[in-house]
Amino acid sequence: MDAEGALKHTLMETLYKVSVILSRSLDVKLAPQEVLRALEENAGLTRGMISVLDASSGELVVNAVQGIEEQEFEPVRYQSGEGVLGLILEEGKTVALPQVSANPRFLNRLGIYERRLPFIAAPIHVGGALQGVLALQPNRLDDGLLAVRARFVEMVANLIGQSVKLSLDVAEEKKSIAEERDTLRRTVRAQHGFDNIVGHSSGMRKIFEQIRMVSKWNTTVLIRGETGTGKELIANAIHYNSPRARGPYVRLNCASLPENLLESELFGHEKGAFTGAIASRKGRFEMADGGSIFLDEIGEISPAFQAKLLRVLQEGELERVGGGRTVKVDVRVIAATHRDLEDAVDAGKFREDLYFRLNVMPIRLPALRERLEDVPAIARFLVGRIGQAQGRPLELSDAALARLTQYSWPGNVREMENCLERAAVMSESGHIDADLIRIDRQRESLLSSAVSTAPRIDFDDPNVDERSKVIAALEQAGWVQAKAARLLNMTPRQIAYRILTLGIEVKQF
């Protein structure tokens, strides 16, 4: 093999090694040093230097030099047309000098180049635009093969350019994903934060304060309340306002699965643990590691399963179904139930030790009939959400609001939402009046009973506090302040002032 053939073989082997280096690293700061070292050790191309274009100044800035620490070349820059490198920046073409000393433009600012040896510099293009220069010096006098070496340096410069472009694309993609993730987190937090829970009554203000306090810690929370009172909304607010908001949030209704499937769903299973277990599978607790898990209807689980759940709460560890390996988990547990767990404990249907472990921080949600002053705000919120789903504006009349506030809502907010959705469907114009607020006969009988037995407040009775009078007047007036003012012999301005100072906060309705 002649000298040219041997050189080409060596250069091809080196090109392969350079491609491996660039393919395994997207770090544009570390990869250049490895490339320059490989070129010196395998191809005899020494004193390698990579310069990159500073977009703000338009100058070439030395980025990496083989065998020299960064602080020694940090201030070195080349303007367009300045020296050999500046010429490449200006014209975008490869320069190959048989001898450094033969070219008066050569500046040698770093003082590392041998004046009697050749010099090769090729442009680095990223996405079709010149973004840098690769400069190298053969470690021998010109042997007539400078053009072969120059072509090789161009190939390496192209590989570097492709690697830089790929790393920039990956960095941009990561940035885009991070921005999308942060936007999604903000959206989810807004959807599940305090703004999604409507209520201005004293009972709900107490609930909000409890959520704010408990969200800061990893304490287990037990949410109590009737069906339809919004227990899942409270659980969502606790997670998304806690330090674990960036972690996973896993939910499961314990009443939706039989016991044998519930254990597999929560704890996971190993391959072959039972018929159909064709592969190992993580359970909900493992999925929630580092975040929170919401266990709804916790009062429905069997005594046998309660013991297994207690171990996770006490020790933070579990075993998959069919497995013998202990798995450690870091999970914040939020549970909810509509049952009276104290009665279940007394009856021996619920373990007392599990009850105490769950009931560390109890939050009791009041039934809607206990906070009827919140009904107008909740109704307007639900109608807004229904209108958004239907793609049209919806409006509740004062008479419809009055009818809503006179009903005891045994199904709580869920029943009200179903009622309002039905009314919205029946309204062609989007205006919902009292005649569209339809409740089935059994519910109507409950309504009539509630209305007939509800105590009437004497507005002239000096023993009744002012806040109760204002709330009663608002309820009778369908939460229309002008009508309530007439009942109390006040002006609209006076009742608005009372609402503000007494903390009733219905001015937004």
Short mmCIF file of C-alpha atoms in Angstrom, two decimals:
data_model
loop_
_atom_site.label_atom_id
_atom_site.label_comp_id
_atom_site.label_asym_id
_atom_site.label_seq_id
_atom_site.Cartn_x
_atom_site.Cartn_y
_atom_site.Cartn_z
CA MET A 1 0.00 0.00 0.00
CA ASP A 2 1.42 3.42 -1.00
CA ALA A 3 1.69 6.39 1.38
CA GLU A 4 -1.57 7.98 0.21
CA GLY A 5 -3.49 4.72 0.56
CA ALA A 6 -2.10 4.13 4.06
CA LEU A 7 -3.02 7.69 5.09
CA LYS A 8 -6.55 7.35 3.76
CA HIS A 9 -6.98 4.09 5.67
CA THR A 10 -5.75 5.73 8.89
CA LEU A 11 -8.00 8.73 8.39
CA MET A 12 -11.06 6.54 7.78
CA GLU A 13 -10.38 4.62 10.98
CA THR A 14 -10.04 7.94 12.82
CA LEU A 15 -13.25 9.24 11.26
CA TYR A 16 -15.09 6.21 12.62
CA LYS A 17 -13.70 6.83 16.13
CA VAL A 18 -14.71 10.51 15.94
CA SER A 19 -18.25 9.54 14.90
CA VAL A 20 -18.48 7.16 17.88
CA ILE A 21 -17.37 9.92 20.25
CA LEU A 22 -19.93 12.37 18.86
CA SER A 23 -22.75 9.82 18.76
CA ARG A 24 -22.43 8.83 22.41
CA SER A 25 -22.32 12.38 23.78
CA LEU A 26 -24.64 15.33 23.22
CA ASP A 27 -22.59 17.53 25.54
CA VAL A 28 -21.12 20.22 23.27
CA LYS A 29 -18.66 21.18 26.01
CA LEU A 30 -17.12 17.76 26.68
CA ALA A 31 -17.23 16.12 23.24
CA PRO A 32 -14.84 18.60 21.45
CA GLN A 33 -11.95 17.81 23.79
CA GLU A 34 -12.40 14.07 23.17
CA VAL A 35 -12.53 14.64 19.40
CA LEU A 36 -9.36 16.73 19.38
CA ARG A 37 -7.53 14.13 21.46
CA ALA A 38 -8.63 11.33 19.08
CA LEU A 39 -7.43 13.34 16.06
CA GLU A 40 -4.01 13.79 17.64
CA GLU A 41 -3.59 10.21 18.82
CA ASN A 42 -4.90 8.47 15.67
CA ALA A 43 -4.38 10.83 12.71
CA GLY A 44 -1.32 12.86 13.70
CA LEU A 45 -3.34 16.09 13.58
CA THR A 46 -2.12 18.07 16.58
CA ARG A 47 -2.77 21.41 18.27
CA GLY A 48 -6.46 21.10 17.50
CA MET A 49 -8.66 24.12 18.13
CA ILE A 50 -12.40 24.64 17.84
CA SER A 51 -13.82 28.16 17.67
CA VAL A 52 -17.52 29.00 17.74
CA LEU A 53 -19.45 32.01 16.48
CA ASP A 54 -20.68 34.49 19.09
CA ALA A 55 -24.12 35.46 17.78
CA SER A 56 -24.19 38.74 19.70
CA SER A 57 -20.83 40.10 18.44
CA GLY A 58 -20.36 38.12 15.22
CA GLU A 59 -16.85 37.13 16.33
CA LEU A 60 -15.17 33.72 16.52
CA VAL A 61 -14.49 32.72 20.12
CA VAL A 62 -12.02 29.95 20.96
CA ASN A 63 -14.04 27.15 22.61
CA ALA A 64 -11.60 24.22 22.94
CA VAL A 65 -7.85 23.71 22.45
CA GLN A 66 -6.09 20.37 22.72
CA GLY A 67 -3.80 20.29 25.76
CA ILE A 68 -4.57 23.82 27.03
CA GLU A 69 -6.77 24.79 29.97
CA GLU A 70 -9.78 26.95 29.25
CA GLN A 71 -8.58 29.96 31.28
CA GLU A 72 -5.51 30.26 28.99
CA PHE A 73 -7.51 30.83 25.79
CA GLU A 74 -10.75 32.28 27.15
CA PRO A 75 -10.09 35.90 25.91
CA VAL A 76 -9.00 34.91 22.37
CA ARG A 77 -11.38 36.14 19.64
CA TYR A 78 -11.25 36.68 15.85
CA GLN A 79 -13.26 39.22 13.91
CA SER A 80 -14.46 38.64 10.36
CA GLY A 81 -11.49 38.96 7.98
CA GLU A 82 -8.97 38.98 10.84
CA GLY A 83 -6.20 36.45 10.35
CA VAL A 84 -6.70 33.06 8.72
CA LEU A 85 -9.63 32.13 10.96
CA GLY A 86 -11.28 35.48 10.31
CA LEU A 87 -10.89 34.79 6.57
CA ILE A 88 -12.84 31.56 6.96
CA LEU A 89 -15.50 33.46 8.90
CA GLU A 90 -15.71 35.94 6.04
CA GLU A 91 -15.59 33.56 3.06
CA GLY A 92 -16.77 30.26 4.57
CA LYS A 93 -14.11 28.17 2.78
CA THR A 94 -11.48 25.68 3.98
CA VAL A 95 -7.90 26.94 4.25
CA ALA A 96 -4.92 24.56 3.84
CA LEU A 97 -1.42 26.07 4.27
CA PRO A 98 1.67 23.98 3.34
CA GLN A 99 3.65 26.01 5.87
CA VAL A 100 2.39 28.46 8.52
CA SER A 101 5.26 30.92 8.05
CA ALA A 102 4.43 31.30 4.35
CA ASN A 103 1.16 33.15 5.06
CA PRO A 104 1.45 36.66 6.51
CA ARG A 105 -2.19 36.62 7.65
CA PHE A 106 -1.48 33.87 10.20
CA LEU A 107 -1.67 35.46 13.69
CA ASN A 108 -0.87 32.50 16.01
CA ARG A 109 -2.43 34.33 18.97
CA LEU A 110 -2.23 31.26 21.15
CA GLY A 111 1.46 30.74 20.30
CA ILE A 112 1.04 27.00 19.91
CA TYR A 113 1.56 26.45 16.17
CA GLU A 114 4.87 25.39 14.56
CA ARG A 115 5.69 27.91 11.80
CA ARG A 116 7.39 25.34 9.55
CA LEU A 117 4.49 22.84 9.67
CA PRO A 118 1.28 22.85 7.56
CA PHE A 119 -2.04 24.22 8.89
CA ILE A 120 -5.64 23.22 8.03
CA ALA A 121 -8.84 25.03 9.07
CA ALA A 122 -12.39 24.10 7.94
CA PRO A 123 -15.73 25.82 8.59
CA ILE A 124 -18.26 24.14 10.89
CA HIS A 125 -21.78 24.52 9.54
CA VAL A 126 -24.89 24.01 11.68
CA GLY A 127 -28.15 23.87 9.79
CA GLY A 128 -26.51 25.39 6.71
CA ALA A 129 -25.08 28.40 8.55
CA LEU A 130 -21.43 28.84 9.52
CA GLN A 131 -21.20 28.51 13.28
CA GLY A 132 -17.52 27.79 13.92
CA VAL A 133 -14.08 26.70 12.69
CA LEU A 134 -12.06 23.50 13.24
CA ALA A 135 -8.28 24.16 13.02
CA LEU A 136 -5.55 21.49 13.12
CA GLN A 137 -1.82 21.18 12.35
CA PRO A 138 -0.25 17.97 10.93
CA ASN A 139 2.67 16.80 13.06
CA ARG A 140 5.01 16.46 10.04
CA LEU A 141 6.29 18.61 7.21
CA ASP A 142 4.22 18.80 4.04
CA ASP A 143 4.51 15.46 2.29
CA GLY A 144 2.30 16.28 -0.67
CA LEU A 145 -0.86 14.85 0.97
CA LEU A 146 -2.16 18.10 2.40
CA ALA A 147 -5.28 17.99 0.18
CA VAL A 148 -6.17 14.52 1.53
CA ARG A 149 -5.83 15.73 5.10
CA ALA A 150 -7.82 18.90 4.34
CA ARG A 151 -10.69 16.82 2.93
CA PHE A 152 -10.61 14.70 6.06
CA VAL A 153 -10.73 17.82 8.31
CA GLU A 154 -13.78 19.00 6.34
CA MET A 155 -15.50 15.65 7.05
CA VAL A 156 -14.76 15.95 10.77
CA ALA A 157 -16.04 19.55 10.76
CA ASN A 158 -19.27 18.33 9.14
CA LEU A 159 -19.67 15.64 11.80
CA ILE A 160 -19.10 18.23 14.53
CA GLY A 161 -21.71 20.50 12.92
CA GLN A 162 -24.27 17.70 12.77
CA SER A 163 -23.55 16.80 16.39
CA VAL A 164 -23.90 20.43 17.48
CA LYS A 165 -27.19 20.75 15.59
CA LEU A 166 -28.49 17.54 17.15
CA SER A 167 -27.50 18.70 20.64
CA LEU A 168 -29.13 22.08 20.04
CA ASP A 169 -32.30 20.38 18.77
CA VAL A 170 -32.36 18.12 21.84
CA ALA A 171 -31.80 21.10 24.14
CA GLU A 172 -34.61 23.00 22.40
CA GLU A 173 -36.89 19.98 22.66
CA LYS A 174 -36.10 19.63 26.36
CA LYS A 175 -36.84 23.32 26.85
CA SER A 176 -40.12 22.99 24.94
CA ILE A 177 -41.12 19.91 26.96
CA ALA A 178 -40.21 21.67 30.21
CA GLU A 179 -42.29 24.71 29.24
CA GLU A 180 -45.20 22.47 28.21
CA ARG A 181 -44.87 20.54 31.48
CA ASP A 182 -44.84 23.74 33.53
CA THR A 183 -47.84 25.09 31.61
CA LEU A 184 -49.68 21.82 32.17
CA ARG A 185 -48.83 21.91 35.88
CA ARG A 186 -50.13 25.45 36.17
CA THR A 187 -53.30 24.46 34.32
CA VAL A 188 -53.85 21.38 36.46
CA ARG A 189 -53.14 23.31 39.64
CA ALA A 190 -55.65 25.97 38.59
CA GLN A 191 -58.25 23.32 37.77
CA HIS A 192 -57.77 21.53 41.08
CA GLY A 193 -56.85 24.45 43.33
CA PHE A 194 -58.95 26.53 45.68
CA ASP A 195 -60.58 28.45 42.83
CA ASN A 196 -62.35 25.26 41.75
CA ILE A 197 -64.02 24.90 45.16
CA VAL A 198 -66.92 27.31 45.57
CA GLY A 199 -68.05 28.42 48.99
CA HIS A 200 -68.17 31.52 51.15
CA SER A 201 -69.99 30.16 54.18
CA SER A 202 -68.21 30.02 57.51
CA GLY A 203 -68.04 26.21 57.28
CA MET A 204 -66.31 26.32 53.90
CA ARG A 205 -63.90 29.04 55.00
CA LYS A 206 -62.87 26.71 57.81
CA ILE A 207 -62.36 23.91 55.25
CA PHE A 208 -60.12 26.16 53.12
CA GLU A 209 -58.01 27.00 56.14
CA GLN A 210 -57.65 23.30 56.99
CA ILE A 211 -56.55 22.55 53.41
CA ARG A 212 -53.92 25.29 53.51
CA MET A 213 -52.55 24.01 56.80
CA VAL A 214 -52.51 20.30 55.97
CA SER A 215 -51.16 20.73 52.42
CA LYS A 216 -47.76 21.79 53.78
CA TRP A 217 -47.11 18.45 55.48
CA ASN A 218 -47.14 14.75 54.60
CA THR A 219 -49.83 13.98 57.17
CA THR A 220 -52.46 11.38 56.27
CA VAL A 221 -55.83 13.05 55.68
CA LEU A 222 -59.30 11.54 56.09
CA ILE A 223 -62.03 13.46 54.27
CA ARG A 224 -65.52 12.83 55.67
CA GLY A 225 -68.81 13.81 54.10
CA GLU A 226 -71.96 12.67 52.35
CA THR A 227 -71.92 11.53 48.75
CA GLY A 228 -71.72 14.46 46.38
CA THR A 229 -70.18 16.96 48.79
CA GLY A 230 -66.93 17.25 46.80
CA LYS A 231 -64.50 15.02 48.69
CA GLU A 232 -62.41 14.39 45.56
CA LEU A 233 -62.14 18.13 44.92
CA ILE A 234 -60.70 18.59 48.40
CA ALA A 235 -58.23 15.73 47.87
CA ASN A 236 -57.12 17.28 44.56
CA ALA A 237 -56.62 20.67 46.22
CA ILE A 238 -54.52 19.13 48.99
CA HIS A 239 -52.18 17.36 46.56
CA TYR A 240 -51.78 20.19 44.04
CA ASN A 241 -51.09 22.75 46.77
CA SER A 242 -48.54 20.54 48.55
CA PRO A 243 -44.77 20.10 48.09
CA ARG A 244 -45.64 16.80 46.35
CA ALA A 245 -47.51 18.59 43.53
CA ARG A 246 -44.65 17.79 41.10
CA GLY A 247 -44.93 14.09 41.97
CA PRO A 248 -47.53 11.62 40.71
CA TYR A 249 -51.13 11.77 41.89
CA VAL A 250 -52.94 8.42 41.76
CA ARG A 251 -56.63 7.88 42.53
CA LEU A 252 -58.68 4.76 43.20
CA ASN A 253 -62.24 4.12 44.32
CA CYS A 254 -61.94 1.21 46.73
CA ALA A 255 -65.61 0.28 46.30
CA SER A 256 -65.22 -0.26 42.56
CA LEU A 257 -63.18 -3.49 42.82
CA PRO A 258 -63.64 -6.83 44.62
CA GLU A 259 -61.07 -7.61 47.33
CA ASN A 260 -58.91 -9.98 45.24
CA LEU A 261 -58.53 -7.41 42.47
CA LEU A 262 -58.18 -4.51 44.90
CA GLU A 263 -55.01 -6.01 46.41
CA SER A 264 -53.43 -6.49 42.99
CA GLU A 265 -54.49 -3.01 41.89
CA LEU A 266 -53.01 -1.27 44.93
CA PHE A 267 -49.94 -3.45 45.62
CA GLY A 268 -49.19 -4.86 42.16
CA HIS A 269 -48.42 -8.48 41.27
CA GLU A 270 -45.61 -10.67 40.01
CA LYS A 271 -45.69 -12.72 36.84
CA GLY A 272 -47.68 -15.93 37.35
CA ALA A 273 -49.20 -14.79 40.66
CA PHE A 274 -52.64 -15.77 39.36
CA THR A 275 -54.36 -16.78 36.14
CA GLY A 276 -53.90 -13.99 33.63
CA ALA A 277 -50.84 -12.46 35.33
CA ILE A 278 -48.63 -12.81 32.26
CA ALA A 279 -46.20 -10.10 33.40
CA SER A 280 -45.16 -8.29 36.55
CA ARG A 281 -47.07 -5.10 37.22
CA LYS A 282 -46.65 -2.17 39.58
CA GLY A 283 -49.55 -1.31 41.86
CA ARG A 284 -51.05 2.11 42.52
CA PHE A 285 -48.87 2.64 45.60
CA GLU A 286 -45.67 2.14 43.58
CA MET A 287 -47.01 4.39 40.83
CA ALA A 288 -47.63 7.10 43.45
CA ASP A 289 -44.10 6.88 44.92
CA GLY A 290 -42.91 10.40 45.65
CA GLY A 291 -46.43 11.78 45.32
CA SER A 292 -49.91 11.20 46.72
CA ILE A 293 -52.58 8.52 46.50
CA PHE A 294 -56.31 9.22 46.97
CA LEU A 295 -58.30 6.26 48.26
CA ASP A 296 -61.99 7.03 47.92
CA GLU A 297 -64.64 5.00 49.78
CA ILE A 298 -62.04 3.66 52.21
CA GLY A 299 -64.81 2.47 54.48
CA GLU A 300 -65.79 -0.24 51.98
CA ILE A 301 -62.63 -2.40 52.25
CA SER A 302 -62.78 -5.74 54.04
CA PRO A 303 -61.18 -6.40 57.46
CA ALA A 304 -58.65 -8.78 55.84
CA PHE A 305 -57.48 -6.13 53.42
CA GLN A 306 -57.44 -3.49 56.16
CA ALA A 307 -54.51 -5.29 57.82
CA LYS A 308 -52.47 -5.17 54.60
CA LEU A 309 -53.24 -1.51 54.10
CA LEU A 310 -52.24 -0.76 57.69
CA ARG A 311 -48.73 -2.09 57.03
CA VAL A 312 -48.23 0.32 54.14
CA LEU A 313 -49.40 3.25 56.25
CA GLN A 314 -47.26 2.29 59.25
CA GLU A 315 -44.08 0.98 57.62
CA GLY A 316 -44.17 2.50 54.14
CA GLU A 317 -43.57 -0.92 52.57
CA LEU A 318 -45.55 -3.58 50.72
CA GLU A 319 -45.25 -6.88 48.89
CA ARG A 320 -46.68 -7.51 45.45
CA VAL A 321 -49.20 -10.30 45.09
CA GLY A 322 -47.25 -13.51 44.47
CA GLY A 323 -43.95 -11.92 45.42
CA GLY A 324 -41.69 -12.15 48.47
CA ARG A 325 -39.67 -8.97 47.97
CA THR A 326 -40.44 -5.97 50.17
CA VAL A 327 -40.93 -2.75 48.23
CA LYS A 328 -40.41 0.59 49.98
CA VAL A 329 -42.71 3.44 48.95
CA ASP A 330 -42.90 7.11 49.88
CA VAL A 331 -46.55 8.02 49.44
CA ARG A 332 -48.83 10.59 51.06
CA VAL A 333 -52.25 9.00 51.66
CA ILE A 334 -55.49 10.94 51.33
CA ALA A 335 -58.57 8.86 52.09
CA ALA A 336 -62.29 9.62 51.91
CA THR A 337 -65.49 8.02 53.10
CA HIS A 338 -69.18 8.79 53.54
CA ARG A 339 -69.58 6.11 56.21
CA ASP A 340 -69.55 6.58 59.97
CA LEU A 341 -66.24 4.84 60.70
CA GLU A 342 -66.70 5.18 64.46
CA ASP A 343 -69.84 3.03 64.28
CA ALA A 344 -67.99 0.58 62.02
CA VAL A 345 -65.18 0.33 64.60
CA ASP A 346 -67.71 -0.30 67.40
CA ALA A 347 -69.37 -2.98 65.27
CA GLY A 348 -66.03 -4.67 64.58
CA LYS A 349 -66.24 -4.01 60.84
CA PHE A 350 -63.32 -1.59 60.72
CA ARG A 351 -59.99 -1.99 62.49
CA GLU A 352 -59.48 0.52 65.25
CA ASP A 353 -55.73 0.81 64.61
CA LEU A 354 -56.35 1.56 60.92
CA TYR A 355 -58.99 4.12 61.88
CA PHE A 356 -56.51 5.99 64.08
CA ARG A 357 -53.83 5.76 61.37
CA LEU A 358 -56.21 7.28 58.79
CA ASN A 359 -57.84 9.82 61.08
CA VAL A 360 -54.67 11.82 61.78
CA MET A 361 -56.12 14.92 60.11
CA PRO A 362 -59.89 14.64 59.59
CA ILE A 363 -61.69 17.12 57.36
CA ARG A 364 -65.49 17.03 57.48
CA LEU A 365 -67.33 18.48 54.50
CA PRO A 366 -70.72 19.98 55.37
CA ALA A 367 -73.74 18.83 53.42
CA LEU A 368 -75.19 21.37 51.01
CA ARG A 369 -78.29 21.80 53.16
CA GLU A 370 -75.95 23.00 55.94
CA ARG A 371 -74.61 25.82 53.77
CA LEU A 372 -77.51 26.94 51.62
CA GLU A 373 -75.99 30.43 51.43
CA ASP A 374 -73.41 28.91 49.05
CA VAL A 375 -76.07 27.57 46.67
CA PRO A 376 -76.24 30.63 44.34
CA ALA A 377 -72.47 30.74 43.89
CA ILE A 378 -72.26 26.97 43.31
CA ALA A 379 -75.18 27.09 40.87
CA ARG A 380 -73.61 29.90 38.84
CA PHE A 381 -70.27 28.08 38.79
CA LEU A 382 -71.89 24.84 37.60
CA VAL A 383 -73.97 26.62 34.96
CA GLY A 384 -70.79 28.30 33.67
CA ARG A 385 -69.07 24.93 33.40
CA ILE A 386 -72.10 23.34 31.69
CA GLY A 387 -72.28 26.26 29.27
CA GLN A 388 -68.61 25.82 28.44
CA ALA A 389 -69.21 22.14 27.68
CA GLN A 390 -72.22 23.01 25.49
CA GLY A 391 -70.35 25.83 23.78
CA ARG A 392 -72.88 28.55 24.59
CA PRO A 393 -73.60 31.07 27.37
CA LEU A 394 -76.15 30.04 29.99
CA GLU A 395 -77.97 32.26 32.45
CA LEU A 396 -79.89 31.51 35.66
CA SER A 397 -82.89 33.66 36.51
CA ASP A 398 -83.53 35.02 40.02
CA ALA A 399 -86.57 32.76 40.29
CA ALA A 400 -84.47 29.71 39.41
CA LEU A 401 -81.94 30.65 42.08
CA ALA A 402 -84.75 31.08 44.61
CA ARG A 403 -86.06 27.61 43.81
CA LEU A 404 -82.58 26.11 44.13
CA THR A 405 -82.05 27.67 47.58
CA GLN A 406 -85.36 26.31 48.90
CA TYR A 407 -84.42 22.68 48.28
CA SER A 408 -82.49 20.55 50.81
CA TRP A 409 -80.39 18.74 48.14
CA PRO A 410 -80.03 15.26 49.69
CA GLY A 411 -77.70 14.39 46.79
CA ASN A 412 -75.63 17.52 47.45
CA VAL A 413 -73.62 19.23 44.69
CA ARG A 414 -73.70 16.19 42.39
CA GLU A 415 -77.50 16.23 42.43
CA MET A 416 -77.54 19.97 41.77
CA GLU A 417 -75.20 19.59 38.80
CA ASN A 418 -77.40 16.89 37.27
CA CYS A 419 -80.46 19.09 37.82
CA LEU A 420 -78.83 22.12 36.18
CA GLU A 421 -77.50 20.08 33.24
CA ARG A 422 -81.01 18.78 32.63
CA ALA A 423 -82.36 22.35 32.78
CA ALA A 424 -79.68 23.55 30.35
CA VAL A 425 -80.57 20.82 27.86
CA MET A 426 -84.24 21.86 28.04
CA SER A 427 -83.43 25.55 27.49
CA GLU A 428 -83.28 26.54 23.83
CA SER A 429 -82.31 30.15 24.52
CA GLY A 430 -79.78 29.43 27.26
CA HIS A 431 -81.96 31.24 29.84
CA ILE A 432 -82.82 28.91 32.73
CA ASP A 433 -85.96 29.89 34.64
CA ALA A 434 -87.62 28.26 37.66
CA ASP A 435 -89.91 26.10 35.50
CA LEU A 436 -86.87 24.26 34.13
CA ILE A 437 -85.57 23.37 37.61
CA ARG A 438 -87.27 19.99 37.76
CA ILE A 439 -86.96 17.58 40.64
CA ASP A 440 -88.56 14.11 40.75
CA ARG A 441 -91.68 13.61 42.89
CA GLN A 442 -89.89 11.91 45.75
CA ARG A 443 -87.41 14.78 45.90
CA GLU A 444 -90.25 17.29 45.65
CA SER A 445 -91.86 15.78 48.73
CA LEU A 446 -88.60 16.27 50.58
CA LEU A 447 -88.58 19.85 49.32
CA SER A 448 -92.11 20.50 50.51
CA SER A 449 -91.29 18.99 53.89
CA ALA A 450 -88.17 21.10 54.19
CA VAL A 451 -90.01 24.28 53.24
CA SER A 452 -92.93 23.64 55.61
CA THR A 453 -90.75 22.79 58.60
CA ALA A 454 -88.04 25.42 58.01
CA PRO A 455 -88.19 28.03 60.77
CA ARG A 456 -89.11 31.56 59.70
CA ILE A 457 -87.08 34.38 61.16
CA ASP A 458 -88.86 37.41 62.54
CA PHE A 459 -86.86 40.33 61.20
CA ASP A 460 -88.07 42.49 64.06
CA ASP A 461 -87.00 40.03 66.77
CA PRO A 462 -84.20 41.72 68.80
CA ASN A 463 -82.91 38.29 69.94
CA VAL A 464 -81.94 37.29 66.38
CA ASP A 465 -78.46 38.45 65.39
CA GLU A 466 -78.08 40.69 62.36
CA ARG A 467 -76.10 38.18 60.29
CA SER A 468 -78.87 35.56 60.56
CA LYS A 469 -81.45 38.17 59.54
CA VAL A 470 -79.47 39.19 56.46
CA ILE A 471 -78.90 35.57 55.37
CA ALA A 472 -82.60 34.71 55.92
CA ALA A 473 -83.68 37.75 53.90
CA LEU A 474 -81.29 36.84 51.09
CA GLU A 475 -82.60 33.27 51.03
CA GLN A 476 -86.21 34.44 50.89
CA ALA A 477 -85.33 36.90 48.11
CA GLY A 478 -83.51 34.31 46.06
CA TRP A 479 -80.23 36.04 46.85
CA VAL A 480 -81.31 39.18 45.05
CA GLN A 481 -79.92 41.96 47.23
CA ALA A 482 -82.47 44.60 46.24
CA LYS A 483 -85.37 42.33 47.25
CA ALA A 484 -83.65 41.31 50.50
CA ALA A 485 -83.12 45.00 51.31
CA ARG A 486 -86.84 45.66 51.04
CA LEU A 487 -87.58 42.79 53.45
CA LEU A 488 -85.23 44.38 55.99
CA ASN A 489 -86.41 47.94 55.30
CA MET A 490 -82.92 48.83 54.08
CA THR A 491 -81.54 50.47 50.97
CA PRO A 492 -79.52 48.32 48.54
CA ARG A 493 -76.41 50.20 49.62
CA GLN A 494 -77.09 49.41 53.30
CA ILE A 495 -77.53 45.67 52.72
CA ALA A 496 -74.44 45.57 50.51
CA TYR A 497 -72.49 47.11 53.40
CA ARG A 498 -73.94 44.55 55.86
CA ILE A 499 -73.00 41.68 53.52
CA LEU A 500 -69.44 42.98 53.33
CA THR A 501 -68.93 43.65 57.05
CA LEU A 502 -70.64 40.43 58.19
CA GLY A 503 -68.48 38.30 55.88
CA ILE A 504 -71.37 36.83 53.88
CA GLU A 505 -69.58 37.77 50.65
CA VAL A 506 -72.39 37.34 48.14
CA LYS A 507 -71.64 40.54 46.27
CA GLN A 508 -70.28 38.55 43.32
CA PHE A 509 -73.49 36.60 42.71
#
